[in-house]
Amino acid sequence: MTARRVLYVSGVLVLCAWVLVPIYLIALGGLGGRLGVFRWPKEFLPTGASVDAMLTFLQIEGVWNAAKNSVIAAGLTMVFSVVLGAPAGYALARFAFRGQDAYRLLVLLTRAFPLAILALPLTVTFIRVGLYDTPLGVALVHTALALPFAVLVSASLFMGIPREYEEAAWVFGCSGPGAFLRIVLPLALPGLAATCIFAFVISWNEVFAASLLTVRERTLTAYLLAVLAESPPHFRYAGGLLLVVPSVVFIFAVRKYLFSLWGITNR
Amino acid sequence: MPARSPYLPYLLIAPSILFLAVFFLWPFAQTVVMAFTVDGQTSTGNFARMAADLNFWPAMGNTFALVIVVVPLQVALALTMAVMIQKMTTGRDIVLWIWTIPLGISDLAAGLAWLAILSNNGYFNTVLFHLGIISGPTGWLSYETPLTLFFAVVVAEVWRATALVFVILVAGLQLIPKEYAEAAEVFGASPWQRFRHVTLPLLKPSLQSALILRTVLAFEVFAVAYALGGRNIPILVGEAYTWMNANQNTGVAAAYAGVVLLVSLASTIVWLRVIRVRREHLP
Amino acid sequence: MADIQIDRIVKAFGTVVALEEVRLDVPDGEFLALLGPSGCGKTTLLRIIAGLETQTSGRVRIGGRDVSDLPPRRRALAMVFQNYAVFPHMTVAENIGFGLRMRGDDAATVRAAVGRAAELLKMTPYLDRYPSKLSGGQRQRVAVARALAVEPAVLLMDEPLSNLDALLRLEMRAELKAVLREAGTTTLYVTHDQTEAMGLADRIAVMEKGRIVQIDRPAALYRHPRTRFVGGFVGTPPMNFIPVVAAGGRAMIGPLAVQAPVRDGPVLMGVRAEDLDLTDDDGAAPLMVRVTEPMGSHLLVTGEAAGVTVRAMAPADADLPAGRPVGFRPRPERVVWMDPESGQALEMRA
């Protein structure tokens, strides 16, 4: 091995460690319980780690409910963004229509703003219409975050499916919707599934809007933020670990699509 | 196309337009209205009160400092990683996965992870202790140590959000046909010249969108700082949250939100200007 | 200016061998075409010479210098790519001057060289344009000008005309030949189009399955293919191969006796369509006409004789409906003989 090669390989390994070590350490913190948190100096091996600490955390009042609310909000966000976004993506991919550029601009404009901030005026409205403090209300705001992504991704997913396939289906007797259901949808499905997972992760991770829009029916992030100041460190780490685990699994699930999805949205 | 009504595309985009109107355009306008309303009267009072607030200028300073330090660091690091992964043959998939894991991690979780590392009796201090640099638990994240607290937020942000830039850049690199780099190589360009004269210019669109997205999101940073330092490091969105939740003052909160929206838009315009992407100069 | 020596180059992708001990010498100033069907290894060989791919074993020498382990930029060569690889973010002038700038030439030198190369390829009016504003043919010219501007010792071209439409291809072919003759650069030209290779090259190396099966001047290659593959691949229509049994220097096709100055036993008689004379006399070899295709200058007749497909040429106005039996006589001096098993040309008996 040349010196360059050694440098390169160690650079890669250092960067891998840079990502993985904090995750490992929050796991140690979350599983270490009360004793682990106050230990000094710290052990780097999982000697005191046990699932008990995590189970204790889950039994705290409100944690389960918050996790449940997070799953509901994220699930709804996922459904909303694909149901609203995929048809729009299909329209962008297959039709040339007046106003197309304006629509594209509207979607891209959302990127110029941190949309979660817009939960602020919505709290007032939500209180009035009864959406305040419900997972549905949170999901609606999160959908605004995920929808532009869903539109752009599905547009290029559909663009990547040759129009000829659909035309062939028409020629051989499919109706318009029939051709979509039989030909286009199956081909776009893996990409759409990945988009769904992204929408889920966006909602699962969002803190600001969820914190403003809930008070008793908190999502997990909102709950953790609210109790952050008064909760002992090991509960914080357990909460952090609970937030991290699904994300890591989801990213693993969509790893094949990650780059095509993001490449797509930037063209 | 046979048997397709000319209204179909409009029918398909209508639900999303409606949704964006209700949950993007309308609250946007609503923020502006709220920011300029005090007790039902149009007024700039909220802004005056915001500007007079003790935390406002520190929050401004911290937020901008964070953006200015974090975003270039992330782009430089992500670019390095993207170039590294281009050359990789064995183990590429696993490294890609590892490097993109933070993409799925929330800012709150990232803040908590680094809290575990950087707290008084945390892992960082343990390492320093074993190296003989410190003699016991030492605080880095209190209001007495604003500089180290600031850099703790920088580290956590770089850790969490570099992955987004990385993914965008790798995706962009994959769109550049290999022949360009090969042609440059044959015509005598060194690896650095290839990167500088061919790869980087062709990567512009991806760089631009990465910078826009990251800058906008960096102005929105909130939970990382909150998890690490509470209100010891005030930032704009955090102040908006506090005014809304703790102080129950929607007007001033809206004024803060308005400031954040404005600087985000401004930063987007800056990036669009600074990095001119000319479609006709792309493959 | 330099010669190229390729010494026992092997390239293996895993267990698949793409190149098997390829040897090739290209003298200084020669235009050599590497001709073969897709997947024969011709592009791989070119990329190994360029240094874009690494050989499994073997050496490449350019101008006597062993460049096998050098990166492309140290090999003093230029290349024209199949998709041109004209940089989209640089003007025509910047593209043409790219190699010179990379080498660190001063601005005046670059400008002069760019001017010369642009002039040669008639791109002077377009120097300030970006490639997106150029047609495919013009981009092709930029790619060639960029390669010639560096005055390379060796010029490599990878199917440079394959993305142009038929008419433009014909025009560019003639122009390339003139330009390269003038430049006198040693050129290696990869193509799967045998008319292109025939028209352009001083010599053609025909490749099949990772090996060079024959290197010859175009006319010789056409007249004396050394294998059945070469005869079938070079020339349109492909050479006819009619199975006959040779005995005592003669062979029979139906009632027709032809001279067969080869070993006794089953052999293949290779003969080009234009070297078969169609006739109605009784002593000729019988041919059952299946299809006729008017080609303008002549009529291409496809029929069956001795159990194989045989193509022949008839005058454009010949009356040869499908299903009509005719006879043919091969011109003896134009016939080549092949071994039916190995597909190799057979030694002629004096």
JSON list of C-alpha atoms in Angstrom, two decimals, chain C residues 16-167:
[
{"chain": "C", "resi": 16, "resn": "VAL", "atom": "CA", "xyz": [-14.05, -13.20, -18.60]},
{"chain": "C", "resi": 17, "resn": "VAL", "atom": "CA", "xyz": [-11.09, -12.61, -20.87]},
{"chain": "C", "resi": 18, "resn": "ALA", "atom": "CA", "xyz": [-11.69, -9.51, -22.99]},
{"chain": "C", "resi": 19, "resn": "LEU", "atom": "CA", "xyz": [-8.28, -9.42, -24.68]},
{"chain": "C", "resi": 20, "resn": "GLU", "atom": "CA", "xyz": [-6.05, -12.44, -25.27]},
{"chain": "C", "resi": 21, "resn": "GLU", "atom": "CA", "xyz": [-2.39, -11.59, -25.73]},
{"chain": "C", "resi": 22, "resn": "VAL", "atom": "CA", "xyz": [-2.98, -8.93, -28.34]},
{"chain": "C", "resi": 23, "resn": "ARG", "atom": "CA", "xyz": [0.06, -7.83, -30.32]},
{"chain": "C", "resi": 24, "resn": "LEU", "atom": "CA", "xyz": [-0.04, -4.93, -32.73]},
{"chain": "C", "resi": 25, "resn": "ASP", "atom": "CA", "xyz": [2.54, -2.63, -34.25]},
{"chain": "C", "resi": 26, "resn": "VAL", "atom": "CA", "xyz": [1.41, 0.63, -35.76]},
{"chain": "C", "resi": 27, "resn": "PRO", "atom": "CA", "xyz": [4.21, 2.41, -37.62]},
{"chain": "C", "resi": 28, "resn": "ASP", "atom": "CA", "xyz": [4.66, 6.15, -37.32]},
{"chain": "C", "resi": 29, "resn": "GLY", "atom": "CA", "xyz": [2.11, 8.12, -39.33]},
{"chain": "C", "resi": 30, "resn": "GLU", "atom": "CA", "xyz": [-0.16, 5.20, -40.12]},
{"chain": "C", "resi": 31, "resn": "PHE", "atom": "CA", "xyz": [-3.94, 5.32, -39.89]},
{"chain": "C", "resi": 32, "resn": "LEU", "atom": "CA", "xyz": [-4.99, 1.97, -38.53]},
{"chain": "C", "resi": 33, "resn": "ALA", "atom": "CA", "xyz": [-8.60, 0.95, -37.98]},
{"chain": "C", "resi": 34, "resn": "LEU", "atom": "CA", "xyz": [-9.57, -1.55, -35.31]},
{"chain": "C", "resi": 35, "resn": "LEU", "atom": "CA", "xyz": [-12.60, -3.23, -36.78]},
{"chain": "C", "resi": 36, "resn": "GLY", "atom": "CA", "xyz": [-14.90, -5.74, -35.16]},
{"chain": "C", "resi": 37, "resn": "PRO", "atom": "CA", "xyz": [-18.39, -6.46, -33.89]},
{"chain": "C", "resi": 38, "resn": "SER", "atom": "CA", "xyz": [-19.48, -5.07, -30.53]},
{"chain": "C", "resi": 39, "resn": "GLY", "atom": "CA", "xyz": [-17.93, -6.91, -27.63]},
{"chain": "C", "resi": 40, "resn": "CYS", "atom": "CA", "xyz": [-14.84, -7.99, -29.57]},
{"chain": "C", "resi": 41, "resn": "GLY", "atom": "CA", "xyz": [-12.55, -5.97, -27.31]},
{"chain": "C", "resi": 42, "resn": "LYS", "atom": "CA", "xyz": [-11.61, -3.17, -29.68]},
{"chain": "C", "resi": 43, "resn": "THR", "atom": "CA", "xyz": [-12.74, -0.35, -27.41]},
{"chain": "C", "resi": 44, "resn": "THR", "atom": "CA", "xyz": [-11.10, -2.01, -24.40]},
{"chain": "C", "resi": 45, "resn": "LEU", "atom": "CA", "xyz": [-7.83, -2.17, -26.33]},
{"chain": "C", "resi": 46, "resn": "LEU", "atom": "CA", "xyz": [-8.10, 1.50, -27.25]},
{"chain": "C", "resi": 47, "resn": "ARG", "atom": "CA", "xyz": [-8.83, 2.49, -23.66]},
{"chain": "C", "resi": 48, "resn": "ILE", "atom": "CA", "xyz": [-5.85, 0.48, -22.45]},
{"chain": "C", "resi": 49, "resn": "ILE", "atom": "CA", "xyz": [-3.63, 2.34, -24.91]},
{"chain": "C", "resi": 50, "resn": "ALA", "atom": "CA", "xyz": [-5.11, 5.60, -23.64]},
{"chain": "C", "resi": 51, "resn": "GLY", "atom": "CA", "xyz": [-4.49, 4.56, -20.05]},
{"chain": "C", "resi": 52, "resn": "LEU", "atom": "CA", "xyz": [-8.17, 4.82, -19.14]},
{"chain": "C", "resi": 53, "resn": "GLU", "atom": "CA", "xyz": [-8.18, 1.16, -18.33]},
{"chain": "C", "resi": 54, "resn": "THR", "atom": "CA", "xyz": [-5.42, -0.98, -16.87]},
{"chain": "C", "resi": 55, "resn": "GLN", "atom": "CA", "xyz": [-4.29, -4.10, -18.66]},
{"chain": "C", "resi": 56, "resn": "THR", "atom": "CA", "xyz": [-4.05, -7.35, -16.73]},
{"chain": "C", "resi": 57, "resn": "SER", "atom": "CA", "xyz": [-0.66, -7.95, -18.31]},
{"chain": "C", "resi": 58, "resn": "GLY", "atom": "CA", "xyz": [1.40, -6.83, -21.31]},
{"chain": "C", "resi": 59, "resn": "ARG", "atom": "CA", "xyz": [3.07, -3.58, -22.30]},
{"chain": "C", "resi": 60, "resn": "VAL", "atom": "CA", "xyz": [2.20, -0.55, -24.38]},
{"chain": "C", "resi": 61, "resn": "ARG", "atom": "CA", "xyz": [5.01, 1.44, -25.98]},
{"chain": "C", "resi": 62, "resn": "ILE", "atom": "CA", "xyz": [4.50, 4.74, -27.74]},
{"chain": "C", "resi": 63, "resn": "GLY", "atom": "CA", "xyz": [7.44, 6.11, -29.69]},
{"chain": "C", "resi": 64, "resn": "GLY", "atom": "CA", "xyz": [9.65, 3.51, -28.07]},
{"chain": "C", "resi": 65, "resn": "ARG", "atom": "CA", "xyz": [8.71, 4.72, -24.58]},
{"chain": "C", "resi": 66, "resn": "ASP", "atom": "CA", "xyz": [7.04, 2.23, -22.26]},
{"chain": "C", "resi": 67, "resn": "VAL", "atom": "CA", "xyz": [3.86, 3.99, -21.12]},
{"chain": "C", "resi": 68, "resn": "SER", "atom": "CA", "xyz": [2.15, 0.96, -19.61]},
{"chain": "C", "resi": 69, "resn": "ASP", "atom": "CA", "xyz": [2.15, 2.31, -16.07]},
{"chain": "C", "resi": 70, "resn": "LEU", "atom": "CA", "xyz": [1.70, 6.00, -16.83]},
{"chain": "C", "resi": 71, "resn": "PRO", "atom": "CA", "xyz": [-1.57, 7.86, -16.32]},
{"chain": "C", "resi": 72, "resn": "PRO", "atom": "CA", "xyz": [-3.28, 9.07, -19.52]},
{"chain": "C", "resi": 73, "resn": "ARG", "atom": "CA", "xyz": [-2.01, 12.62, -19.20]},
{"chain": "C", "resi": 74, "resn": "ARG", "atom": "CA", "xyz": [1.63, 11.47, -19.34]},
{"chain": "C", "resi": 75, "resn": "ARG", "atom": "CA", "xyz": [1.21, 9.44, -22.51]},
{"chain": "C", "resi": 76, "resn": "ALA", "atom": "CA", "xyz": [1.31, 12.33, -25.01]},
{"chain": "C", "resi": 77, "resn": "LEU", "atom": "CA", "xyz": [-1.78, 11.26, -26.85]},
{"chain": "C", "resi": 78, "resn": "ALA", "atom": "CA", "xyz": [-5.16, 12.68, -27.71]},
{"chain": "C", "resi": 79, "resn": "MET", "atom": "CA", "xyz": [-8.52, 11.04, -28.06]},
{"chain": "C", "resi": 80, "resn": "VAL", "atom": "CA", "xyz": [-11.85, 11.62, -29.75]},
{"chain": "C", "resi": 81, "resn": "PHE", "atom": "CA", "xyz": [-14.68, 10.07, -27.78]},
{"chain": "C", "resi": 82, "resn": "GLN", "atom": "CA", "xyz": [-17.78, 8.36, -29.07]},
{"chain": "C", "resi": 83, "resn": "ASN", "atom": "CA", "xyz": [-20.08, 10.93, -27.46]},
{"chain": "C", "resi": 84, "resn": "TYR", "atom": "CA", "xyz": [-17.52, 13.67, -28.20]},
{"chain": "C", "resi": 85, "resn": "ALA", "atom": "CA", "xyz": [-17.14, 14.63, -24.49]},
{"chain": "C", "resi": 86, "resn": "VAL", "atom": "CA", "xyz": [-17.02, 18.26, -25.57]},
{"chain": "C", "resi": 87, "resn": "PHE", "atom": "CA", "xyz": [-17.25, 20.14, -22.26]},
{"chain": "C", "resi": 88, "resn": "PRO", "atom": "CA", "xyz": [-20.66, 21.81, -22.05]},
{"chain": "C", "resi": 89, "resn": "HIS", "atom": "CA", "xyz": [-19.49, 24.63, -19.78]},
{"chain": "C", "resi": 90, "resn": "MET", "atom": "CA", "xyz": [-16.66, 25.79, -22.04]},
{"chain": "C", "resi": 91, "resn": "THR", "atom": "CA", "xyz": [-16.82, 27.65, -25.33]},
{"chain": "C", "resi": 92, "resn": "VAL", "atom": "CA", "xyz": [-15.57, 26.06, -28.54]},
{"chain": "C", "resi": 93, "resn": "ALA", "atom": "CA", "xyz": [-12.29, 27.94, -28.18]},
{"chain": "C", "resi": 94, "resn": "GLU", "atom": "CA", "xyz": [-11.88, 26.87, -24.55]},
{"chain": "C", "resi": 95, "resn": "ASN", "atom": "CA", "xyz": [-12.62, 23.29, -25.51]},
{"chain": "C", "resi": 96, "resn": "ILE", "atom": "CA", "xyz": [-10.10, 23.25, -28.34]},
{"chain": "C", "resi": 97, "resn": "GLY", "atom": "CA", "xyz": [-7.46, 24.87, -26.15]},
{"chain": "C", "resi": 98, "resn": "PHE", "atom": "CA", "xyz": [-8.12, 22.62, -23.15]},
{"chain": "C", "resi": 99, "resn": "GLY", "atom": "CA", "xyz": [-5.20, 20.25, -23.62]},
{"chain": "C", "resi": 100, "resn": "LEU", "atom": "CA", "xyz": [-2.79, 23.13, -24.20]},
{"chain": "C", "resi": 101, "resn": "ARG", "atom": "CA", "xyz": [-3.93, 24.97, -21.11]},
{"chain": "C", "resi": 102, "resn": "MET", "atom": "CA", "xyz": [-3.63, 21.84, -18.99]},
{"chain": "C", "resi": 103, "resn": "ARG", "atom": "CA", "xyz": [-0.06, 21.52, -20.18]},
{"chain": "C", "resi": 104, "resn": "GLY", "atom": "CA", "xyz": [0.58, 25.11, -19.11]},
{"chain": "C", "resi": 105, "resn": "ASP", "atom": "CA", "xyz": [1.17, 26.74, -22.50]},
{"chain": "C", "resi": 106, "resn": "ASP", "atom": "CA", "xyz": [1.02, 30.53, -22.47]},
{"chain": "C", "resi": 107, "resn": "ALA", "atom": "CA", "xyz": [-2.05, 32.35, -23.71]},
{"chain": "C", "resi": 108, "resn": "ALA", "atom": "CA", "xyz": [-0.55, 33.41, -27.04]},
{"chain": "C", "resi": 109, "resn": "THR", "atom": "CA", "xyz": [0.54, 29.88, -27.90]},
{"chain": "C", "resi": 110, "resn": "VAL", "atom": "CA", "xyz": [-2.87, 28.53, -26.96]},
{"chain": "C", "resi": 111, "resn": "ARG", "atom": "CA", "xyz": [-4.63, 31.13, -29.06]},
{"chain": "C", "resi": 112, "resn": "ALA", "atom": "CA", "xyz": [-2.48, 30.41, -32.09]},
{"chain": "C", "resi": 113, "resn": "ALA", "atom": "CA", "xyz": [-2.94, 26.65, -31.81]},
{"chain": "C", "resi": 114, "resn": "VAL", "atom": "CA", "xyz": [-6.68, 27.00, -31.28]},
{"chain": "C", "resi": 115, "resn": "GLY", "atom": "CA", "xyz": [-6.87, 29.24, -34.33]},
{"chain": "C", "resi": 116, "resn": "ARG", "atom": "CA", "xyz": [-5.01, 26.71, -36.47]},
{"chain": "C", "resi": 117, "resn": "ALA", "atom": "CA", "xyz": [-7.06, 23.73, -35.32]},
{"chain": "C", "resi": 118, "resn": "ALA", "atom": "CA", "xyz": [-10.33, 25.62, -35.70]},
{"chain": "C", "resi": 119, "resn": "GLU", "atom": "CA", "xyz": [-9.34, 26.72, -39.18]},
{"chain": "C", "resi": 120, "resn": "LEU", "atom": "CA", "xyz": [-8.50, 23.16, -40.17]},
{"chain": "C", "resi": 121, "resn": "LEU", "atom": "CA", "xyz": [-11.93, 21.97, -39.10]},
{"chain": "C", "resi": 122, "resn": "LYS", "atom": "CA", "xyz": [-13.81, 25.05, -40.29]},
{"chain": "C", "resi": 123, "resn": "MET", "atom": "CA", "xyz": [-14.93, 26.01, -36.79]},
{"chain": "C", "resi": 124, "resn": "THR", "atom": "CA", "xyz": [-13.46, 29.53, -36.76]},
{"chain": "C", "resi": 125, "resn": "PRO", "atom": "CA", "xyz": [-16.88, 31.27, -36.89]},
{"chain": "C", "resi": 126, "resn": "TYR", "atom": "CA", "xyz": [-18.05, 29.35, -33.84]},
{"chain": "C", "resi": 127, "resn": "LEU", "atom": "CA", "xyz": [-15.15, 29.87, -31.45]},
{"chain": "C", "resi": 128, "resn": "ASP", "atom": "CA", "xyz": [-17.17, 31.83, -28.90]},
{"chain": "C", "resi": 129, "resn": "ARG", "atom": "CA", "xyz": [-20.20, 29.57, -28.90]},
{"chain": "C", "resi": 130, "resn": "TYR", "atom": "CA", "xyz": [-21.12, 27.01, -26.27]},
{"chain": "C", "resi": 131, "resn": "PRO", "atom": "CA", "xyz": [-21.58, 23.38, -27.36]},
{"chain": "C", "resi": 132, "resn": "SER", "atom": "CA", "xyz": [-25.32, 23.47, -26.66]},
{"chain": "C", "resi": 133, "resn": "LYS", "atom": "CA", "xyz": [-25.63, 25.85, -29.61]},
{"chain": "C", "resi": 134, "resn": "LEU", "atom": "CA", "xyz": [-23.85, 23.45, -31.99]},
{"chain": "C", "resi": 135, "resn": "SER", "atom": "CA", "xyz": [-25.13, 20.61, -34.12]},
{"chain": "C", "resi": 136, "resn": "GLY", "atom": "CA", "xyz": [-23.87, 17.07, -33.64]},
{"chain": "C", "resi": 137, "resn": "GLY", "atom": "CA", "xyz": [-21.55, 17.40, -36.60]},
{"chain": "C", "resi": 138, "resn": "GLN", "atom": "CA", "xyz": [-20.09, 20.64, -35.27]},
{"chain": "C", "resi": 139, "resn": "ARG", "atom": "CA", "xyz": [-19.49, 19.11, -31.85]},
{"chain": "C", "resi": 140, "resn": "GLN", "atom": "CA", "xyz": [-17.70, 16.32, -33.63]},
{"chain": "C", "resi": 141, "resn": "ARG", "atom": "CA", "xyz": [-15.47, 18.87, -35.32]},
{"chain": "C", "resi": 142, "resn": "VAL", "atom": "CA", "xyz": [-14.71, 20.50, -31.97]},
{"chain": "C", "resi": 143, "resn": "ALA", "atom": "CA", "xyz": [-13.75, 17.11, -30.55]},
{"chain": "C", "resi": 144, "resn": "VAL", "atom": "CA", "xyz": [-11.39, 16.49, -33.45]},
{"chain": "C", "resi": 145, "resn": "ALA", "atom": "CA", "xyz": [-9.96, 20.02, -33.32]},
{"chain": "C", "resi": 146, "resn": "ARG", "atom": "CA", "xyz": [-9.36, 19.66, -29.59]},
{"chain": "C", "resi": 147, "resn": "ALA", "atom": "CA", "xyz": [-7.43, 16.47, -30.27]},
{"chain": "C", "resi": 148, "resn": "LEU", "atom": "CA", "xyz": [-5.36, 17.92, -33.11]},
{"chain": "C", "resi": 149, "resn": "ALA", "atom": "CA", "xyz": [-4.61, 21.18, -31.28]},
{"chain": "C", "resi": 150, "resn": "VAL", "atom": "CA", "xyz": [-2.26, 19.42, -28.86]},
{"chain": "C", "resi": 151, "resn": "GLU", "atom": "CA", "xyz": [-0.33, 17.96, -31.83]},
{"chain": "C", "resi": 152, "resn": "PRO", "atom": "CA", "xyz": [-0.36, 14.55, -30.21]},
{"chain": "C", "resi": 153, "resn": "ALA", "atom": "CA", "xyz": [2.13, 11.80, -30.97]},
{"chain": "C", "resi": 154, "resn": "VAL", "atom": "CA", "xyz": [-0.80, 9.44, -31.24]},
{"chain": "C", "resi": 155, "resn": "LEU", "atom": "CA", "xyz": [-4.47, 10.07, -31.92]},
{"chain": "C", "resi": 156, "resn": "LEU", "atom": "CA", "xyz": [-7.08, 7.63, -30.65]},
{"chain": "C", "resi": 157, "resn": "MET", "atom": "CA", "xyz": [-10.62, 7.68, -31.98]},
{"chain": "C", "resi": 158, "resn": "ASP", "atom": "CA", "xyz": [-13.44, 5.65, -30.46]},
{"chain": "C", "resi": 159, "resn": "GLU", "atom": "CA", "xyz": [-16.30, 5.27, -32.95]},
{"chain": "C", "resi": 160, "resn": "PRO", "atom": "CA", "xyz": [-16.23, 9.02, -33.53]},
{"chain": "C", "resi": 161, "resn": "LEU", "atom": "CA", "xyz": [-18.82, 9.02, -36.29]},
{"chain": "C", "resi": 162, "resn": "SER", "atom": "CA", "xyz": [-21.34, 6.61, -34.85]},
{"chain": "C", "resi": 163, "resn": "ASN", "atom": "CA", "xyz": [-23.59, 9.34, -33.42]},
{"chain": "C", "resi": 164, "resn": "LEU", "atom": "CA", "xyz": [-23.95, 11.21, -36.70]},
{"chain": "C", "resi": 165, "resn": "ASP", "atom": "CA", "xyz": [-26.68, 10.62, -39.24]},
{"chain": "C", "resi": 166, "resn": "ALA", "atom": "CA", "xyz": [-25.81, 8.79, -42.42]},
{"chain": "C", "resi": 167, "resn": "LEU", "atom": "CA", "xyz": [-25.25, 11.75, -44.71]}
]
